[in-house]
Every structure is written in structure tokens, then in C-alpha cells.
PDB file of C-alpha atoms in Angstrom:
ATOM      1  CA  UNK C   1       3.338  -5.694 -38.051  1.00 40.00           C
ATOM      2  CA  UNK C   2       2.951  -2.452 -36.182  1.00 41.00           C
ATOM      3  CA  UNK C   3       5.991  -0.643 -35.181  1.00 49.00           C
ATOM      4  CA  UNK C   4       6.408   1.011 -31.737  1.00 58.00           C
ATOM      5  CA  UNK C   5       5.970   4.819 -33.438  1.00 61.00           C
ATOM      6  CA  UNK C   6       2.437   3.972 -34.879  1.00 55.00           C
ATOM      7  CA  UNK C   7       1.169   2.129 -31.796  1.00 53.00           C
ATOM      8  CA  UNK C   8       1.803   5.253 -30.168  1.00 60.00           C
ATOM      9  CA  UNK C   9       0.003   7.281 -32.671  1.00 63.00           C
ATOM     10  CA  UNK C  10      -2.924   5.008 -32.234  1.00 56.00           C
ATOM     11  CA  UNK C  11      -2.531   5.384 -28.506  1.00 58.00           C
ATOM     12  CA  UNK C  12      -2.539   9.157 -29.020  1.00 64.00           C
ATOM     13  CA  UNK C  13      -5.596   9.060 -31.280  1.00 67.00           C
ATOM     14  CA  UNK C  14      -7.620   6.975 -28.016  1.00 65.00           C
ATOM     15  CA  UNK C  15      -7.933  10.534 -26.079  1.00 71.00           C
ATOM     16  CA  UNK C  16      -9.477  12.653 -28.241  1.00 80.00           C
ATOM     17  CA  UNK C  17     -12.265   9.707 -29.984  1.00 76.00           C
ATOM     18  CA  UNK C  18     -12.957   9.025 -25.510  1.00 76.00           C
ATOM     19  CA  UNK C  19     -13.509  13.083 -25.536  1.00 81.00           C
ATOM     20  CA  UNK C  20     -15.639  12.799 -28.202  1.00 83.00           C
ATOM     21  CA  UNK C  21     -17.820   9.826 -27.506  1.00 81.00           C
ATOM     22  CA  UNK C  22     -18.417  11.132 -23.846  1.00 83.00           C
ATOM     23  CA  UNK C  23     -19.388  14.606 -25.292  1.00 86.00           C
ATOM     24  CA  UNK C  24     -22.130  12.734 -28.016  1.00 83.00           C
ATOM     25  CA  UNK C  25     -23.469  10.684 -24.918  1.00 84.00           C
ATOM     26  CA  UNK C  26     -23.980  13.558 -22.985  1.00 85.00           C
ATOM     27  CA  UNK C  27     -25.644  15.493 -25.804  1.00 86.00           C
ATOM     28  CA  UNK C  28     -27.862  12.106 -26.480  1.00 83.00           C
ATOM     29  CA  UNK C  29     -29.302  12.659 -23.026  1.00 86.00           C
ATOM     30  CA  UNK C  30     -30.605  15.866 -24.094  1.00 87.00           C
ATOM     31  CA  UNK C  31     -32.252  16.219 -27.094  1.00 84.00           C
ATOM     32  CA  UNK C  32     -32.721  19.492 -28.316  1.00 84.00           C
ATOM     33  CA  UNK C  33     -30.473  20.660 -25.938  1.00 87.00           C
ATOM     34  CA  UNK C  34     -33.938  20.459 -23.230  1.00 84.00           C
ATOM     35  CA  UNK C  35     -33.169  18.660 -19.976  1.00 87.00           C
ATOM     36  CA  UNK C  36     -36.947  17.688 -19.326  1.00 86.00           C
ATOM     37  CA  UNK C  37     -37.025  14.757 -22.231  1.00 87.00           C
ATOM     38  CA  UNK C  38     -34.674  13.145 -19.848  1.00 87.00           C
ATOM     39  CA  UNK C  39     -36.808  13.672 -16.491  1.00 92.00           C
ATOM     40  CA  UNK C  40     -40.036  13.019 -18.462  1.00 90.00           C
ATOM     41  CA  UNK C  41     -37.986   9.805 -19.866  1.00 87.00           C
ATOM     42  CA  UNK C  42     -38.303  10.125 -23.099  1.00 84.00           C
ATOM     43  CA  UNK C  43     -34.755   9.243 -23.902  1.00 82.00           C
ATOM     44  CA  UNK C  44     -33.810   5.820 -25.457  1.00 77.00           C
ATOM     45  CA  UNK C  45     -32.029   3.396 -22.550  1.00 75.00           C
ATOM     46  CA  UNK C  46     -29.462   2.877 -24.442  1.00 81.00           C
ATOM     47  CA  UNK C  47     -28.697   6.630 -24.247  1.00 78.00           C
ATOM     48  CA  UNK C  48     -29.199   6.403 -20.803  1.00 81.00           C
ATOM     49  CA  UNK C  49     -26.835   3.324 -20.374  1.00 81.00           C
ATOM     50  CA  UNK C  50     -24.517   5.774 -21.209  1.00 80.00           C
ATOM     51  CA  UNK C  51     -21.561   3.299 -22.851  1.00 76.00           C
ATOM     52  CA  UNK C  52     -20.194   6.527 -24.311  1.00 75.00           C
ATOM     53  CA  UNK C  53     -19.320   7.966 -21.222  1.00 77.00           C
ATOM     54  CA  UNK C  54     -18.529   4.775 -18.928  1.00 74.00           C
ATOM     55  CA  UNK C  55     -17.016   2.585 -21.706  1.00 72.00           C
ATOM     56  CA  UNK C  56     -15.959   4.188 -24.670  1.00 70.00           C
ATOM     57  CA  UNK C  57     -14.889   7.437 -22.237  1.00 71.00           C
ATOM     58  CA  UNK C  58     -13.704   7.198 -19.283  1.00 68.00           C
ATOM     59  CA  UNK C  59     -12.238   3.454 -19.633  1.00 68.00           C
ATOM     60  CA  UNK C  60     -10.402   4.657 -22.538  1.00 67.00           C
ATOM     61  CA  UNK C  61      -9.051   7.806 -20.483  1.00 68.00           C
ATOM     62  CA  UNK C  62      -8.503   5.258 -17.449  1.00 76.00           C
ATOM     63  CA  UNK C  63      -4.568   5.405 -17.847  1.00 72.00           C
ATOM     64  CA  UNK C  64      -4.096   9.159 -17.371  1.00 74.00           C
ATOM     65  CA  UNK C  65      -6.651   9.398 -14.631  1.00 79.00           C
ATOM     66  CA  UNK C  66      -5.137   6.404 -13.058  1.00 82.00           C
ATOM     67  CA  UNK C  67      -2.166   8.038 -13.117  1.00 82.00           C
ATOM     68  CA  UNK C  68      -2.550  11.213 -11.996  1.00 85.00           C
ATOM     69  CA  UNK C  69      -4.932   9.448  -9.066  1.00 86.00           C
ATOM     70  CA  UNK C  70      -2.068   7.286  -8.511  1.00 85.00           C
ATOM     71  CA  UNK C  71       0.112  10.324  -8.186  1.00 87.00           C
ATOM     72  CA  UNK C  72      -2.673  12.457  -5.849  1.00 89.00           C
ATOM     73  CA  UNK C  73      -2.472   9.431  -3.570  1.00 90.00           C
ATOM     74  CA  UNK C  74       0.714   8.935  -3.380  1.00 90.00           C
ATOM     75  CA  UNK C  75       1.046  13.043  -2.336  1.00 91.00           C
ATOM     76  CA  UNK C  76      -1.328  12.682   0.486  1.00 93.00           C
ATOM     77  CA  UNK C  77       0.618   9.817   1.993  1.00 91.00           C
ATOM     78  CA  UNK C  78       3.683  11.627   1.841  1.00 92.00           C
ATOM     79  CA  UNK C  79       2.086  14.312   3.541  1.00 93.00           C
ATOM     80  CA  UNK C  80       0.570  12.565   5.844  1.00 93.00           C
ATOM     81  CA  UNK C  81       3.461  10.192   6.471  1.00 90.00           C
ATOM     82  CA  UNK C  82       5.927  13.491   7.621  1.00 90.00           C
ATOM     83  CA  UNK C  83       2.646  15.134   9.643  1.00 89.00           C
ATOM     84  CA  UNK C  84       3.194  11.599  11.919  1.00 88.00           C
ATOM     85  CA  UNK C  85       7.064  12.052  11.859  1.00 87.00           C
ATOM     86  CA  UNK C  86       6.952  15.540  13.104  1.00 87.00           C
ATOM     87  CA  UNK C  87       4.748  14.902  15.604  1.00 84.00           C
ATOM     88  CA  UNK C  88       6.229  11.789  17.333  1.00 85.00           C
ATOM     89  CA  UNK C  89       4.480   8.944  18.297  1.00 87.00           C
ATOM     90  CA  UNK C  90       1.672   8.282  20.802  1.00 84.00           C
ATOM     91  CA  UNK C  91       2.990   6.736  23.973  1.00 87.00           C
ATOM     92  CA  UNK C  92       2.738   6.503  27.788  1.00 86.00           C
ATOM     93  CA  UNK C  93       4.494   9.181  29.302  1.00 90.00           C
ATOM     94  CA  UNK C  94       5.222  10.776  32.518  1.00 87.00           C
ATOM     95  CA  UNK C  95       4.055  14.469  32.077  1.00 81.00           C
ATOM     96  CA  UNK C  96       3.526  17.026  34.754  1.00 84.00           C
ATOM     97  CA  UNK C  97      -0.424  15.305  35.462  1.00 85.00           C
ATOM     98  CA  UNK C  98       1.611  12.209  36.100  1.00 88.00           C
ATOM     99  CA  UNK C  99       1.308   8.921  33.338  1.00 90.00           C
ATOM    100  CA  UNK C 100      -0.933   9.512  30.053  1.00 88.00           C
ATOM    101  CA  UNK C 101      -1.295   8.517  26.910  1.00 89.00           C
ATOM    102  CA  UNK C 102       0.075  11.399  24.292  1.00 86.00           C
ATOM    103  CA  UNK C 103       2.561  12.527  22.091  1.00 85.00           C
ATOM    104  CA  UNK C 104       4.919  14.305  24.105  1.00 87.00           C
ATOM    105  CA  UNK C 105       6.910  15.201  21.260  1.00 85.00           C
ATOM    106  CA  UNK C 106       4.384  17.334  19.294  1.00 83.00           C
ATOM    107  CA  UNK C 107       5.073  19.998  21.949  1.00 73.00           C
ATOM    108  CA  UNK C 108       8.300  20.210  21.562  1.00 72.00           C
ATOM    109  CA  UNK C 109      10.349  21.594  17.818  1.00 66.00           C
ATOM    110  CA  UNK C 110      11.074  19.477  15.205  1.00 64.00           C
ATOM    111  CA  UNK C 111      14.901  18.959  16.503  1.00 77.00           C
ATOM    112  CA  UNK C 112      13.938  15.778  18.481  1.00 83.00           C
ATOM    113  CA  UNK C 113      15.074  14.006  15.515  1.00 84.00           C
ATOM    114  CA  UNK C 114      18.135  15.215  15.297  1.00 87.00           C
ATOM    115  CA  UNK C 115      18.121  14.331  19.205  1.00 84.00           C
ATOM    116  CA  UNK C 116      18.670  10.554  19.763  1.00 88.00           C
ATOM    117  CA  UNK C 117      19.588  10.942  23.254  1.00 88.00           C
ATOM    118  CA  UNK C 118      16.049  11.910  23.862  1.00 84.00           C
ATOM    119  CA  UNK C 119      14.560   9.380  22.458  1.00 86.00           C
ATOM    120  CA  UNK C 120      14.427   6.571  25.141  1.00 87.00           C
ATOM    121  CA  UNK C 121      13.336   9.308  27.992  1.00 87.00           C
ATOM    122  CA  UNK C 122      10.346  10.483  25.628  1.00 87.00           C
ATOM    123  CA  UNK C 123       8.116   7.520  26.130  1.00 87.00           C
ATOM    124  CA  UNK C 124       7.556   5.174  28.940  1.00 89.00           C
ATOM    125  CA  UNK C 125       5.571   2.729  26.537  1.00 85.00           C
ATOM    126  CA  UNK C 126       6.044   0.991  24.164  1.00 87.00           C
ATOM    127  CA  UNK C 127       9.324   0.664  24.180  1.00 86.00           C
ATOM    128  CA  UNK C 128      11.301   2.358  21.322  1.00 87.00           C
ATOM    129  CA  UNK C 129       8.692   3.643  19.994  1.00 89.00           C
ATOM    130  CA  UNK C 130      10.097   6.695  18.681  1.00 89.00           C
ATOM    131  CA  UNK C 131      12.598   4.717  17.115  1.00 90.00           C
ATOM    132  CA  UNK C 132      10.107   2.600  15.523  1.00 91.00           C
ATOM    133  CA  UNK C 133       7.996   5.624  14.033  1.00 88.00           C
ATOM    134  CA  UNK C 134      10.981   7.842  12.688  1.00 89.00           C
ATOM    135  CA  UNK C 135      12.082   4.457  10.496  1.00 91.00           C
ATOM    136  CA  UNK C 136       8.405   3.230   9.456  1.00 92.00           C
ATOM    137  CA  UNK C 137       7.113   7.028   9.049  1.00 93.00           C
ATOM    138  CA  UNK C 138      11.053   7.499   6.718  1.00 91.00           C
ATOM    139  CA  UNK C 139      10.015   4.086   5.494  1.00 93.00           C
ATOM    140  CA  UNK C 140       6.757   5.505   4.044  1.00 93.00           C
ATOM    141  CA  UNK C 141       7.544   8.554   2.861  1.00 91.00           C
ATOM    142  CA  UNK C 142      11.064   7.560   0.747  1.00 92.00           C
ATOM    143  CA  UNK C 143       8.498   4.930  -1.105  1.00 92.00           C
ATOM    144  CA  UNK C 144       5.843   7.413  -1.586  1.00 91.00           C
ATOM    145  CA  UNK C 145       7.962  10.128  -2.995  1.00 91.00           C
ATOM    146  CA  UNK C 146       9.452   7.360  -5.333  1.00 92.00           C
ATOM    147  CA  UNK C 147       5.519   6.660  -6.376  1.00 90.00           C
ATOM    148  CA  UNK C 148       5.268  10.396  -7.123  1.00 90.00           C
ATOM    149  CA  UNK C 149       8.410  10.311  -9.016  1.00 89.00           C
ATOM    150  CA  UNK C 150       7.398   7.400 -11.264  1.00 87.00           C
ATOM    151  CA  UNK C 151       4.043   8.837 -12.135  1.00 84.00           C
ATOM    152  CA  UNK C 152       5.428  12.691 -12.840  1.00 87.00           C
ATOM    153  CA  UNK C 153       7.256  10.239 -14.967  1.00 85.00           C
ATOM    154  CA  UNK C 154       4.988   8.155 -16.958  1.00 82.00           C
ATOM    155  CA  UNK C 155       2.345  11.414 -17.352  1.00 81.00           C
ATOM    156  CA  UNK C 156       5.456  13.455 -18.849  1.00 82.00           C
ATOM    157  CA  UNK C 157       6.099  10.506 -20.870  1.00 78.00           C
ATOM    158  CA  UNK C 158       2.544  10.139 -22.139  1.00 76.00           C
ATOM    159  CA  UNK C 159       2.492  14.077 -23.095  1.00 74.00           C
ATOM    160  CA  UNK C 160       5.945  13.789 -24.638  1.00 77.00           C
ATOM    161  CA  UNK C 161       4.331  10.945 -26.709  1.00 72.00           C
ATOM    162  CA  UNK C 162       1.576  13.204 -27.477  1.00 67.00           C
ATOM    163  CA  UNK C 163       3.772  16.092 -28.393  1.00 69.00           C
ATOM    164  CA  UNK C 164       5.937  14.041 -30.757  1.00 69.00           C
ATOM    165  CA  UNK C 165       3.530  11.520 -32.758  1.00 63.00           C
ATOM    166  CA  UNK C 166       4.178  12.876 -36.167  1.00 50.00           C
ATOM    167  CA  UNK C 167       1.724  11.374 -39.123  1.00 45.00           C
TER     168      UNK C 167
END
């Protein structure tokens, strides 16, 4: 029976056998170290399936990426999440060329949401709108921050794991 300490080890051990297998792959594409074998095609297809890479690579490195991707992603939503906050929502209102469609609220500072009172005179339609994008835009960001969080987390916790695997 494996104890938790050596299935980490052997976890640990994964990265560096994907590094290698994606490095011989590449090298098997290029014999010699000469790029034309491969445009002439006179490398083997199963060097050119390229398992190393695909398989035995980046599927074995799949966790980290997927974190860190999972982590990137959540970033840009955040991001993007308090770029719609800031700028209010789009709505009918009545601005000096009468009723259009905009965001009246971009114009104005950031302090309109620490302005309720100005809220219900921003927008003609929809109706509570700026209500409803403060909460869903809050909404967003509070559970995108908590994705960032989690995988700052588990990457710290995989190179902790790294750090301490002792054989």
C-alpha cells in the first residue's frame, strides 16, 4: 500500500519524465539536428504522431497548466467584471440630445456607487438597472477572486510538494 508521502514523490517525478519525453519527441523530428528530413518526410509517423509531446507531455503536465489557465481566466474575469462595474450599465437615458441608449455613468467618477440616491434618476430603462449590475458585476467578481485564490493555492501547494518530497 502506498502512503500519501510516496504518491507525492511519484507525482513529483511525472514533471520532469513529461519534460523529458516532449524534449526526445521534438529531437525525433529532427534527425541530425537538420529540419529538412522532416519537410522532405523522411521521419517515421510515429515520430510525427508525436505521443511524446501530446500524451506522454503535455497530458502529464495538464494539472499545472490547467491550473495556472484556470487562474489566468479567472484574472481576466475579475478584470473585466470591475471594468463593467465602473462603468455602469447601458440604459435609456435622457441626456442633453434627448433619449439614447448609453451608459451615462461612465462619464461621471467612480463615486456613483457610493451614491444610491442617484441610482433610480440614472436610467430611464430598464428599470433598476444599476442596481442590478453593481450586485451581478459584485456577484462576479467576489467568485472570481475566490477562483484566483484557490488556484494561487493549489499551484503553491503543488511547489511546496515539490520542494519537500524527500527520497
Amino acid at each position: 500500500m502506498y502512503s500519501t508521502r510516496c504518491s507525492r514523490c511519484l507525482g513529483v517525478f511525472m514533471v520532469p519524465v513529461a519534460i523529458v519525453s516532449t524534449l526526445a519527441n521534438l529531437l525525433l523530428l529532427f534527425p541530425g539536428m537538420h529540419y529538412h528530413y522532416l519537410l522532405e518526410d523522411h521521419v517515421t509517423s510515429q515520430a510525427k504522431w508525436c505521443t511524446g509531446i501530446w500524451i506522454s507531455g503535455f497530458v502529464m503536465l495538464f494539472r499545472v497548466l490547467n491550473l495556472c489557465v484556470a487562474g489566468l481566466a479567472a484574472a481576466i474575469c475579475f478584470i473585466v467584471s470591475n471594468t463593467g462595474l465602473v462603468n455602469g450599465p447601458l440604459c435609456l437615458h435622457n441626456g442633453t440630445e434627448g433619449l439614447k441608449w448609453d451608459t451615462p455613468l461612465k462619464k461621471t467618477k467612480i463615486d456613483y456607487l457610493f451614491e444610491p440616491e442617484r441610482w433610480a434618476s440614472a436610467c430611464d430603462e430598464p428599470q433598476g438597472v444599476v442596481m442590478w449590475n453593481i450586485v451581478l458585476f459584485l456577484t462576479i467578481m467576489a467568485a472570481s477572486g475566490l477562483q484566483v485564490t484557490i488556484s494561487a493555492v493549489q499551484i503553491l501547494n503543488i511547489v511546496l510538494d515539490l520542494q519537500s518530497c524527500n527520497i
